[in-house]
Coordinates of C-alpha atoms and ligand atoms in Angstrom, one line a residue:
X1 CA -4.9 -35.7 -30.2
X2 CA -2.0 -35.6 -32.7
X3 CA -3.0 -32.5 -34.2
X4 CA -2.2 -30.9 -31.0
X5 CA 1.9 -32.3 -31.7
X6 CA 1.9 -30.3 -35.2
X7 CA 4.8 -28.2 -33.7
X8 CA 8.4 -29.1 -34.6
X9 CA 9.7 -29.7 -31.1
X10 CA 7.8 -32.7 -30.0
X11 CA 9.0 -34.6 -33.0
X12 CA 12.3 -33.6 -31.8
X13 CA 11.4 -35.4 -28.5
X14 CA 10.2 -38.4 -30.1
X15 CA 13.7 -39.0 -31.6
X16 CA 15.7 -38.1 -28.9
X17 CA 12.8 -40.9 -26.8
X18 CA 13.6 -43.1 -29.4
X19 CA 17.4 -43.6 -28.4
X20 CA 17.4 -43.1 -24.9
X21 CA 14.5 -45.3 -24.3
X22 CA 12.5 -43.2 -21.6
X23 CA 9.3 -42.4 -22.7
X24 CA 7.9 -39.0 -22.5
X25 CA 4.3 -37.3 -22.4
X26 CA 3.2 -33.5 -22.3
X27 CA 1.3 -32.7 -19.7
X28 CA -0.7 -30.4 -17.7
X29 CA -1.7 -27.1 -18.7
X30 CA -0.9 -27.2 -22.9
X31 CA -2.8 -29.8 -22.6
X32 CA -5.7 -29.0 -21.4
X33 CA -5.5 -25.5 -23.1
X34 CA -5.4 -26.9 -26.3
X35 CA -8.8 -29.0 -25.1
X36 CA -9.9 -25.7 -24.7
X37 CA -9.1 -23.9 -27.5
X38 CA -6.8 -21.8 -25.3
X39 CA -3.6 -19.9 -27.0
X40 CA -0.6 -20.9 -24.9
X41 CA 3.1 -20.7 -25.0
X42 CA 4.1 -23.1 -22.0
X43 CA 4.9 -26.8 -22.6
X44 CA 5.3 -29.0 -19.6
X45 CA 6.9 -32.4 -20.8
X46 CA 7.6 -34.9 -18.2
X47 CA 9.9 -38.2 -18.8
X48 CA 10.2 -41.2 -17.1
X49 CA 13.7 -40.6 -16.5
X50 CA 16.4 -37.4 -16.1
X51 CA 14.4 -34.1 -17.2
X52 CA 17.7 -32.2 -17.6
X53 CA 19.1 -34.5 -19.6
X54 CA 16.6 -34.8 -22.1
X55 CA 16.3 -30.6 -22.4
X56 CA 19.9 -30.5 -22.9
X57 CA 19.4 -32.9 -25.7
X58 CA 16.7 -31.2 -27.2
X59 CA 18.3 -27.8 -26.6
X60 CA 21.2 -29.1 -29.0
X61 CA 18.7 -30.7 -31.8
X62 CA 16.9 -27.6 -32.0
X63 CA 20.0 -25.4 -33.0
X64 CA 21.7 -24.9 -29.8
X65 CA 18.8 -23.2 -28.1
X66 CA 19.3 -22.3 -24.6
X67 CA 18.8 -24.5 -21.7
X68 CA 17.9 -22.8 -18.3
X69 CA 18.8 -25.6 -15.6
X70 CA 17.2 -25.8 -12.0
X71 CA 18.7 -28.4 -10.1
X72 CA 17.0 -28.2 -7.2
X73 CA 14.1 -29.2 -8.4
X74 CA 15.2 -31.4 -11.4
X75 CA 13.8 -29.5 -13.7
X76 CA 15.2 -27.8 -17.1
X77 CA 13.8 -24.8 -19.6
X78 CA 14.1 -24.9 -22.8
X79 CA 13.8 -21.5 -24.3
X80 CA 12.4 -21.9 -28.5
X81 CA 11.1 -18.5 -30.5
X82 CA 7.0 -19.2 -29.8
X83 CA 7.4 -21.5 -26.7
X84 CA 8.9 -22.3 -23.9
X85 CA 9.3 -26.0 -23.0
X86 CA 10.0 -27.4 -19.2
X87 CA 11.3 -30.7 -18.9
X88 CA 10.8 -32.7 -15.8
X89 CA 11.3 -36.4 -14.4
X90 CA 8.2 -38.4 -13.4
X91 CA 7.6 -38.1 -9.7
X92 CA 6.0 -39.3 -6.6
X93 CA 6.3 -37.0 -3.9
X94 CA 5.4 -37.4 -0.2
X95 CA 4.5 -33.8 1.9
X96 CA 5.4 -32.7 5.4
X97 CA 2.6 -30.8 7.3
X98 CA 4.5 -27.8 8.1
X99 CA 5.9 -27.2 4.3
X100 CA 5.1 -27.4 0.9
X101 CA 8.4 -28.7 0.5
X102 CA 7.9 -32.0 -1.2
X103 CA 9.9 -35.3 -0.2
X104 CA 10.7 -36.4 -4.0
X105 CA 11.4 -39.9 -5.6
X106 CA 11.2 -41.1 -9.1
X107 CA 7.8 -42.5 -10.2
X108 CA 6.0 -43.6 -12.8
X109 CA 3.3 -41.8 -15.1
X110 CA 0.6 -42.6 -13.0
X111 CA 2.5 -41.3 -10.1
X112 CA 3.0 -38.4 -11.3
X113 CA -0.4 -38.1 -12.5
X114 CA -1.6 -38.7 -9.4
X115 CA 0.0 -35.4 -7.5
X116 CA -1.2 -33.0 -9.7
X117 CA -3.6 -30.3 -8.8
X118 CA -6.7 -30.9 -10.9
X119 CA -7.9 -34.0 -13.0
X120 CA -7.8 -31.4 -16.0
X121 CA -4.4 -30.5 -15.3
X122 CA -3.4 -34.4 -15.0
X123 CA -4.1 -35.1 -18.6
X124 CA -1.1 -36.1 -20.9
X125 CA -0.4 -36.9 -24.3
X126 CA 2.0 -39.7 -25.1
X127 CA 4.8 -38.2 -27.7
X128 CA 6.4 -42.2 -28.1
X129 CA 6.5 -43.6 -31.2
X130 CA 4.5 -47.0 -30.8
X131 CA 1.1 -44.5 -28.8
X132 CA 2.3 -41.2 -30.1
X133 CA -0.7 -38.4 -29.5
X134 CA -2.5 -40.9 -27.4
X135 CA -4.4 -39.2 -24.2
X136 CA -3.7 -40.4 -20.8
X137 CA -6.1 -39.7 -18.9
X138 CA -6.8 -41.6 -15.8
X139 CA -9.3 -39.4 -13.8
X140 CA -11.7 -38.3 -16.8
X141 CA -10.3 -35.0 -16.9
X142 CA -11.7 -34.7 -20.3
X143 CA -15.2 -34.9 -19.0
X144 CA -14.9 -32.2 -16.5
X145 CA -13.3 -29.8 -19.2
X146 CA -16.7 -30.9 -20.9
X147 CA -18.6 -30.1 -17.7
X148 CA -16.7 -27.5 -16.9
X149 CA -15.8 -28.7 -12.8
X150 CA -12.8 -28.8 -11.1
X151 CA -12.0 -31.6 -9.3
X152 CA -8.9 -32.9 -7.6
X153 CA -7.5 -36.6 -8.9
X154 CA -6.7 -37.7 -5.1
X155 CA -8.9 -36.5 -2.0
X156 CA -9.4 -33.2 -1.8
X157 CA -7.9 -33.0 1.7
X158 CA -4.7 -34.3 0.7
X159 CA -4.0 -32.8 -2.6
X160 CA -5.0 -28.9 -1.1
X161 CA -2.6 -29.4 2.1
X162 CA 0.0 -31.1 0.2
X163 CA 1.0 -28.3 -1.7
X164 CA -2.0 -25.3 -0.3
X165 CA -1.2 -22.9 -3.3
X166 CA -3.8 -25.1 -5.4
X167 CA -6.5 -23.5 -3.3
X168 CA -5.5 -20.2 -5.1
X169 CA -5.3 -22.1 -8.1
X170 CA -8.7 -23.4 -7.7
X171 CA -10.2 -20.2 -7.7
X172 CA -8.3 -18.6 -9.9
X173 CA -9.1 -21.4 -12.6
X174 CA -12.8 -21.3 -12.0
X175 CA -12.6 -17.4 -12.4
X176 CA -10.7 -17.7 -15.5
X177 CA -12.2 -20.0 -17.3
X178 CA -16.1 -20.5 -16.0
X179 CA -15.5 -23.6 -13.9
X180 CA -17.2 -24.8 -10.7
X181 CA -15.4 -26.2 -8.3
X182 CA -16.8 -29.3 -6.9
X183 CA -18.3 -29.3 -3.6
X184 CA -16.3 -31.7 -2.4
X185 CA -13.7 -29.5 -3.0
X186 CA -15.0 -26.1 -2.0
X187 CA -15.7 -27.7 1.5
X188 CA -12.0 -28.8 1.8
X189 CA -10.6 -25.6 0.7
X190 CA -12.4 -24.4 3.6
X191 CA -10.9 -26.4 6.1
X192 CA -7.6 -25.9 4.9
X193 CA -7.7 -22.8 4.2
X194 CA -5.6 -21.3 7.4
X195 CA -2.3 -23.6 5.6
X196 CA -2.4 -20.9 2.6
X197 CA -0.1 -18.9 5.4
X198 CA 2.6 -21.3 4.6
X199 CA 2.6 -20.4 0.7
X200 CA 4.9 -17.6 -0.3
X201 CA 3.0 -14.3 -0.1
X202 CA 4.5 -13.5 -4.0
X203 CA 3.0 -16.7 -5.0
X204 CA -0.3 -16.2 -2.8
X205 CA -0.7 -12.3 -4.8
X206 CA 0.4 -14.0 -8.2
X207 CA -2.5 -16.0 -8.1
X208 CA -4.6 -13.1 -6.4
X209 CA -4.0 -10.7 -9.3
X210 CA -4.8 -13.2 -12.3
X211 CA -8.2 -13.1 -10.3
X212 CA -8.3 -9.9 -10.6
X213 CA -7.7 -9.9 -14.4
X214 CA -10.0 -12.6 -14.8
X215 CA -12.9 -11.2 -16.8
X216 CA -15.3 -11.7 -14.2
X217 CA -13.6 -11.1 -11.2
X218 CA -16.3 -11.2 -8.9
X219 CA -16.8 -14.9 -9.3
X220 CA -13.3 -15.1 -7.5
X221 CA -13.2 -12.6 -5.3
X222 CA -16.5 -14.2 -4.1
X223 CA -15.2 -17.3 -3.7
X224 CA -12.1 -16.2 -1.7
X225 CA -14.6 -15.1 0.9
X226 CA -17.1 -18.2 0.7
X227 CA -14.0 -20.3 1.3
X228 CA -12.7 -18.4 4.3
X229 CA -9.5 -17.4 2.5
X230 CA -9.8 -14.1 2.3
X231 CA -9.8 -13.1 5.8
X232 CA -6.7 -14.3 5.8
X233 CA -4.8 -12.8 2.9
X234 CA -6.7 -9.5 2.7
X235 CA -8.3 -9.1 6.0
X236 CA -9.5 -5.3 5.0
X237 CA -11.3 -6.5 2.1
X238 CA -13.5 -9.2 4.1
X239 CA -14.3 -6.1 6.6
X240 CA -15.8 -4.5 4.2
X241 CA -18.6 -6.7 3.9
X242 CA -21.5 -6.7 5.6
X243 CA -24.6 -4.6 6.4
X244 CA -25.4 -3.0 9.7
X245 CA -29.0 -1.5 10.7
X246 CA -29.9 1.5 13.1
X247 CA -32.6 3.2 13.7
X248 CA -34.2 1.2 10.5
X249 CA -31.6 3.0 8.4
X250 CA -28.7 0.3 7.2
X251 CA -25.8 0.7 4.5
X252 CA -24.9 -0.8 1.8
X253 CA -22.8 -4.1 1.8
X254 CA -19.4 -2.4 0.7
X255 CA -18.2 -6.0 -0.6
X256 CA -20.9 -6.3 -2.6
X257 CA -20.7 -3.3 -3.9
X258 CA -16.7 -3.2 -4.4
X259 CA -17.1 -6.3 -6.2
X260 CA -19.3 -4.6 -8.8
X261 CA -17.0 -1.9 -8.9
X262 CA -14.6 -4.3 -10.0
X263 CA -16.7 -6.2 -12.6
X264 CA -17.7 -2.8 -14.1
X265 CA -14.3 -1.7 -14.2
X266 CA -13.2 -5.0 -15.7
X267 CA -15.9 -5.0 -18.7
X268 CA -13.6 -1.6 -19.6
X269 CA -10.3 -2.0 -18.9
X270 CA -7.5 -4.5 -18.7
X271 CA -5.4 -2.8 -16.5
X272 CA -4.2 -4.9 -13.4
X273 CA -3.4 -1.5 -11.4
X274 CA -6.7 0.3 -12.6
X275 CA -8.7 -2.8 -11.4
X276 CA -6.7 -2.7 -8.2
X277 CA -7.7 1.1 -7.5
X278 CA -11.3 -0.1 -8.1
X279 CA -10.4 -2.9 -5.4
X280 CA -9.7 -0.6 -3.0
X281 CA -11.3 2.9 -3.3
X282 CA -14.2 2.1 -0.4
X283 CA -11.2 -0.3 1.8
X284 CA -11.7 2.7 4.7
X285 CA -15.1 2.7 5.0
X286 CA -15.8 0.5 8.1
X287 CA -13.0 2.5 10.2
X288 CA -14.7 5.5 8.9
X289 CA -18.3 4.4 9.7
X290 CA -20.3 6.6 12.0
X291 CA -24.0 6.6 12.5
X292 CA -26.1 10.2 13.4
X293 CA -29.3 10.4 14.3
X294 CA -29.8 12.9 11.0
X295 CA -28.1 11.9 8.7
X296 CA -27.9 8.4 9.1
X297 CA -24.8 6.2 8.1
X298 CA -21.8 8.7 6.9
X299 CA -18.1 7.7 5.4
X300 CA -16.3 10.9 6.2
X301 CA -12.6 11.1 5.0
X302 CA -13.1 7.8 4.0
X303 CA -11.0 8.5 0.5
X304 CA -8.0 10.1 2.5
X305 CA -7.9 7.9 5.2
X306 CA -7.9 5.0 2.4
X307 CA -5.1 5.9 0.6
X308 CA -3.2 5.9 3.8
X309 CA -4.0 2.5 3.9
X310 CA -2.7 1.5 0.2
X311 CA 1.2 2.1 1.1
X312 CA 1.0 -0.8 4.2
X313 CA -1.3 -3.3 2.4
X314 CA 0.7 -2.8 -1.2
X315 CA 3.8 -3.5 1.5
X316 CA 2.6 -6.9 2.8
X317 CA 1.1 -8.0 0.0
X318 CA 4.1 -8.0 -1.2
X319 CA 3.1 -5.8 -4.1
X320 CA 4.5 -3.0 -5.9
X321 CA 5.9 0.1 -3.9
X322 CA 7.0 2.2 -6.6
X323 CA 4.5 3.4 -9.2
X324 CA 1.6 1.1 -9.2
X325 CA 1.3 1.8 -5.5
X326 CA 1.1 5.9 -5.9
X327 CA -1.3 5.3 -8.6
X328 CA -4.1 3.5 -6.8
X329 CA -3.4 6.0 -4.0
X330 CA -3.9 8.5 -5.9
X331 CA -7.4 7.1 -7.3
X332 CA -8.3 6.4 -4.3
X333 CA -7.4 9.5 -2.8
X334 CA -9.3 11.2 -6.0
X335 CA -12.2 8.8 -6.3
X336 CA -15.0 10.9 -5.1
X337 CA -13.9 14.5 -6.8
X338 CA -15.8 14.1 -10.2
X339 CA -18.6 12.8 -8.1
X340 CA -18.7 16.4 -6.4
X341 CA -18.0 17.7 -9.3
X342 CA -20.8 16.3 -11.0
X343 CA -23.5 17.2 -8.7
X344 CA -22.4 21.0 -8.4
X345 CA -22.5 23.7 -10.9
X346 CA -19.2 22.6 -12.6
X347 CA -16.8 25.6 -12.4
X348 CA -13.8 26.0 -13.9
X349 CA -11.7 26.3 -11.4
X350 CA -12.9 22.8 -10.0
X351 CA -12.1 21.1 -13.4
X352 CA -8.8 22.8 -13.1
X353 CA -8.0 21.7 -10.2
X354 CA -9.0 17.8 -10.8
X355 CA -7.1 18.3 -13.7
X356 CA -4.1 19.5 -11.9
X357 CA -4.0 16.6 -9.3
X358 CA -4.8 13.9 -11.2
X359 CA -2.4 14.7 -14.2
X360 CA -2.9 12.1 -17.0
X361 CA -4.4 9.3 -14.9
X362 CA -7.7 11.6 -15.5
X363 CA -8.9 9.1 -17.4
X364 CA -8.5 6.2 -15.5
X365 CA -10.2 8.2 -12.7
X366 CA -13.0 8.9 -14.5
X367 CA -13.2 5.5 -15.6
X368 CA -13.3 4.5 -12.2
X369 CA -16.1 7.1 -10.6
X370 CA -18.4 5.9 -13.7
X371 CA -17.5 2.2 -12.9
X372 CA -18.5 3.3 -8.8
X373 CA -22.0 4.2 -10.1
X374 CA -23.9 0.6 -8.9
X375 CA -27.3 2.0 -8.5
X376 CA -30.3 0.2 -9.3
X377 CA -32.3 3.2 -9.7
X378 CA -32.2 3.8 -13.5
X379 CA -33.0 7.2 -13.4
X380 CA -30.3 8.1 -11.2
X381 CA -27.9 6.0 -13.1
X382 CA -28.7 7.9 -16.1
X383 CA -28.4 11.2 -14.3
X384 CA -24.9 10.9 -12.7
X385 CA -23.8 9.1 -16.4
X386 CA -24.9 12.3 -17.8
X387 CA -23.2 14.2 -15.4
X388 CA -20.0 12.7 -15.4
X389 CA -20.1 13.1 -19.3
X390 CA -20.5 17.0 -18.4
X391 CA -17.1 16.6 -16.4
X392 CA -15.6 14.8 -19.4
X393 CA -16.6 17.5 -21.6
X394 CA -15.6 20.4 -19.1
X395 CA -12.1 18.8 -18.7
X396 CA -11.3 18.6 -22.7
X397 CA -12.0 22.0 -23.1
X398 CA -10.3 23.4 -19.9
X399 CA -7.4 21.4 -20.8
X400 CA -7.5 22.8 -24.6
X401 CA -7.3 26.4 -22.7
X402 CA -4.9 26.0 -19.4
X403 CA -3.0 23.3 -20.0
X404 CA -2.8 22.2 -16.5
X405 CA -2.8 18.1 -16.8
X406 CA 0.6 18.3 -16.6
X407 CA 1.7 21.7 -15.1
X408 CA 5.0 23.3 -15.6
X409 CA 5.3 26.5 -14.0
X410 CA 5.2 29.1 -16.3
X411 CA 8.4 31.2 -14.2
X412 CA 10.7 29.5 -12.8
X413 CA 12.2 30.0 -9.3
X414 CA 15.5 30.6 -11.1
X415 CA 13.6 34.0 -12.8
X416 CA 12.1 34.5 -9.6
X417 CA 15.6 34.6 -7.9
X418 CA 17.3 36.5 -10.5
X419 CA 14.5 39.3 -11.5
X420 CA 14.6 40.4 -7.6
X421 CA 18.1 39.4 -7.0
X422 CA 17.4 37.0 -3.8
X423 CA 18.8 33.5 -2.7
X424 CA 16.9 30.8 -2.1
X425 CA 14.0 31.1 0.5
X426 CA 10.9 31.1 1.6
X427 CA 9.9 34.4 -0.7
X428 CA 10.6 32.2 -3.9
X429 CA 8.3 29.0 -2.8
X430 CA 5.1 31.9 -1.9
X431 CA 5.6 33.7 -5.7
X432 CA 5.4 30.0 -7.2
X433 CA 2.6 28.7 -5.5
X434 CA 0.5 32.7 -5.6
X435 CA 0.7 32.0 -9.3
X436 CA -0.4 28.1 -9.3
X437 CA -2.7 28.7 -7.5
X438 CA -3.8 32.1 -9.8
X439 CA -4.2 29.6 -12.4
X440 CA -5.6 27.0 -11.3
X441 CA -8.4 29.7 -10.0
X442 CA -8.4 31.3 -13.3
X443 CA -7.5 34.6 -12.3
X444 CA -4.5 34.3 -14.7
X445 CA -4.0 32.3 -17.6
X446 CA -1.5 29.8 -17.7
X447 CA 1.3 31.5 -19.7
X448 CA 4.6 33.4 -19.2
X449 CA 3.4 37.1 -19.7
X450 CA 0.8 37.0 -17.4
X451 CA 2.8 35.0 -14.7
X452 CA 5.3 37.2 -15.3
X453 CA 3.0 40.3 -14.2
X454 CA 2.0 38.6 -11.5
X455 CA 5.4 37.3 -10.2
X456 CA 5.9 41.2 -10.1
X457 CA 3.0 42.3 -8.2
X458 CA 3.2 39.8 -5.5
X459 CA 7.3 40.4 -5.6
X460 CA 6.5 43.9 -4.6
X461 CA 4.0 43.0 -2.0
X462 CA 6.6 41.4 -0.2
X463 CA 8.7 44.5 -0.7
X464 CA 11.0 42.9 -3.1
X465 CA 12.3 45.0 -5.8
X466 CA 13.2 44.6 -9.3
X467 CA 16.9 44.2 -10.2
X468 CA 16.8 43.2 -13.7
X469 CA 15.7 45.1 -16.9
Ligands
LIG501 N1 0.7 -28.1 -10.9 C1 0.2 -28.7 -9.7 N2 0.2 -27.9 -8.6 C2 0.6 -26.6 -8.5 C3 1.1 -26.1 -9.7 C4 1.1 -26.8 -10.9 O1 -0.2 -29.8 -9.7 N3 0.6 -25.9 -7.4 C5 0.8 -28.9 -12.1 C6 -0.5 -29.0 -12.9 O2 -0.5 -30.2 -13.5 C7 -0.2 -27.9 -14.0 C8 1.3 -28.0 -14.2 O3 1.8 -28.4 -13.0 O4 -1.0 -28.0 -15.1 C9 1.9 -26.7 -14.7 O5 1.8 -25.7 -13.8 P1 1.7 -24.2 -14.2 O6 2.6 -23.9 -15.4 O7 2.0 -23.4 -13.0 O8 0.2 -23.9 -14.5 P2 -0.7 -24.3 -15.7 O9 -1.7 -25.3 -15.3 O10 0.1 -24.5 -16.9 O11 -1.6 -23.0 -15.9 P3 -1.2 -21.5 -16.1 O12 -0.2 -21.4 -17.2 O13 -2.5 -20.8 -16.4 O14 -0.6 -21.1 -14.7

């Protein structure tokens, strides 16, 4: 393992172990990245002694780097160009059932070992002179990196409800890196799944959106709803699955189908936000369910009444309220326009006016509607693809022409005010929006001269008249 120590710092420990006398190991995740051939830039060292005084020692040694000190839990950062290195004491730590507030004493290696979430996250390396880079690894965590399972070093039962954040963890590690979690352990995050309520809910949506980064988020999102957890942090989502028969006519499973939004999404972009959109565009469709005897199973308003939703589930998921929160409302507000779009004669004005609302997340949007195509019907696939690359083409040349991704108004209500010599008012918003809308309609173009004339014309319609030359 000592090729995994070729980085100046942990020589630096091994000196500073040296004259102090309490041995140190890394530990945790660099190790078991580096198992895995993962990049990573977090070090967790633990000593069997005072964490914070062994940072501040090797803060000093390597050139008075900064040393960020939590003393409530014992723990110090140090803070080096390509990593950042925690130092803790080795523990043994005893839970209460109503926090994940841990009783803590000092321990040994194995100890400490022993209260960590997964036997792949137990594994150290020893950075002490006489077993420097040997592996410590007490629960074969190396052979379930090899066979890719999670599994907890103590019972199930007691490492998830001491500390029920792992449950998260558990999923998000088997989304992230192709793991299975053991059955064992599956069955136990289902019984404890109701403690997650005691996690933070900024912890709870930290591990919920590396999920959803993940580059299969399926397999997560999945298992959040085999496990019962998701009916308890996203309540909406889990309503959306499920199919219900009438008449012999039945829906689709919206989870399902969500899910392969996502997964579609993800195989294009990287963007957290985007992939949330994609999370929720179809969240309204069971309280916007209706069944007629016609036309069978219909979603009406479904988009509008969903991006209603987004400002009060952003809010207590404690996520965003400023601009990642408009932006999934607005994709999910816009999600089924290029679909419309697409199966109508595509007019101008209707590219215009997508263009117009969705400004420059137009591309995100469409990413999204070609992401919402989950047909198995080839042929249909093919068409709406085609379609949709119609749209794309319409909106590059419409854009080329108006302009209108990001509309300015070509007069201003200043010019407004002073060309017929009025004050504020009503008069001045019905001029402005008469020539928005003239463009976006293509009756003008979208320049000065022509909104100019217009301005005029409608000025005099509502018997204004002309003060300036
Ligand atoms: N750990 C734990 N229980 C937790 C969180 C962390 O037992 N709820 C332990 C694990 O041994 C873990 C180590 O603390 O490897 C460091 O935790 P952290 O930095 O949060 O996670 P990593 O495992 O390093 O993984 P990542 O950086 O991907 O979050």
């Amino acid at each position: 393992m000592e090729h995994f120590l070729n980085i100046p710092v942990f020589k630096v420990i091994t000196d500073i172990v040296e004259e102090t006398g309490q041995p140190a190991f890394v530990i945790g995740g660099f190790v078991r990245d580096c198992l895995l051939n993962r990049p990573t830039k977090d070090i967790d060292v633990v000593v069997l002694g005072n964490g914070i005084e062994l940072a501040k020692a090797v803060g000093k040694k390597m050139g008075n780097r900064p040393v960020n000190v939590f003393k409530n839990f014992g723990t110090a950062m140090v803070s080096l160009p390509d990593y950042e290195v925690e130092f803790v004491g080795a523990r043994k730590e005893s839970y209460r059932s109503n926090s994940r507030k841990p009783i803590v004493e000092n321990g040994t290696l194995e100890d400490d070992q022993n209260r960590r979430d997964f036997t792949i996250n137990a594994l150290a390396i020893s950075l002490n002179k006489e077993s420097w880079g040997k592996l410590i690894d007490p629960f074969e965590g190396q052979n379930d990196l090899a066979k890719k399972i999670l599994r907890t070093p103590l019972d199930p039962d007691i490492t998830y409800s001491d500390d029920p954040l792992r449950m998260m963890r558990a999923i998000r590690f088997a989304t992230q890196l192709s793991f299975k979690i053991e059955k064992k352990s599956l069955a136990a995050i289902n019984r404890n799944a109701e403690r997650i309520k005691i996690i933070s809910q900024e912890r709870v949506i930290d591990e919920f959106n590396k999920i959803l980064l993940a580059p299969i988020p399926s397999v997560g999102l999945e298992l959040l709803e085999n496990t019962g957890l998701l009916k308890i942090i996203f309540p909406e989502l889990q309503t959306l699955k499920g199919v219900e028969i009438k008449k012999g006519k039945a829906h689709k499973d919206n989870f399902l189908h969500t899910l392969q939004v996502v997964d579609n999404l993800a195989e294009k972009s990287s963007k957290l936000w985007l992939r949330w959109a994609a999370l929720m565009h179809d969240i309204a469709k069971p309280p916007t369910k209706r069944f007629d005897d016609s036309t069978g199973w219909t979603f009406h308003g479904h988009e509008f009444l969903g991006s209603k939703m987004v400002p009060g589930i952003f809010r207590r998921l404690k996520l965003p309220m400023n601009q990642p929160m408009k932006y999934v409302q607005k994709l999910v507000l816009l999600h089924l326009r290029p679909i419309v779009l697409s199966q109508e004669d595509v007019t101008d004005s209707a590219v215009r006016r997508l263009l117009f609302d969705a400004g420059d997340d137009i591309d995100d949007l469409m990413m999204l509607c070609e992401a919402d195509i989950t047909s198995k019907n080839e042929e249909k696939v093919k068409r709406f693809l085609n379609n949709f690359q119609l749209v794309r083409q319409k909106l590059v040349e419409i854009e080329e022409k108006d302009a209108v991704r990001n509309f300015q108004p070509p007069v201003s209500g200043e010019l407004i005010m002073e060309t017929f010599g009025i004050g504020p008012g009503s008069e001045v918003g019905i001029i402005k929006n008469c020539i928005k809308e003239a463009i976006l309609d293509g009756i003008i173009h979208n320049n000065f001269d022509e909104a100019y004339k217009l301005m005029l014309a409608k000025g005099k319609e509502l018997g204004l008249k002309k003060t300036t030359e």
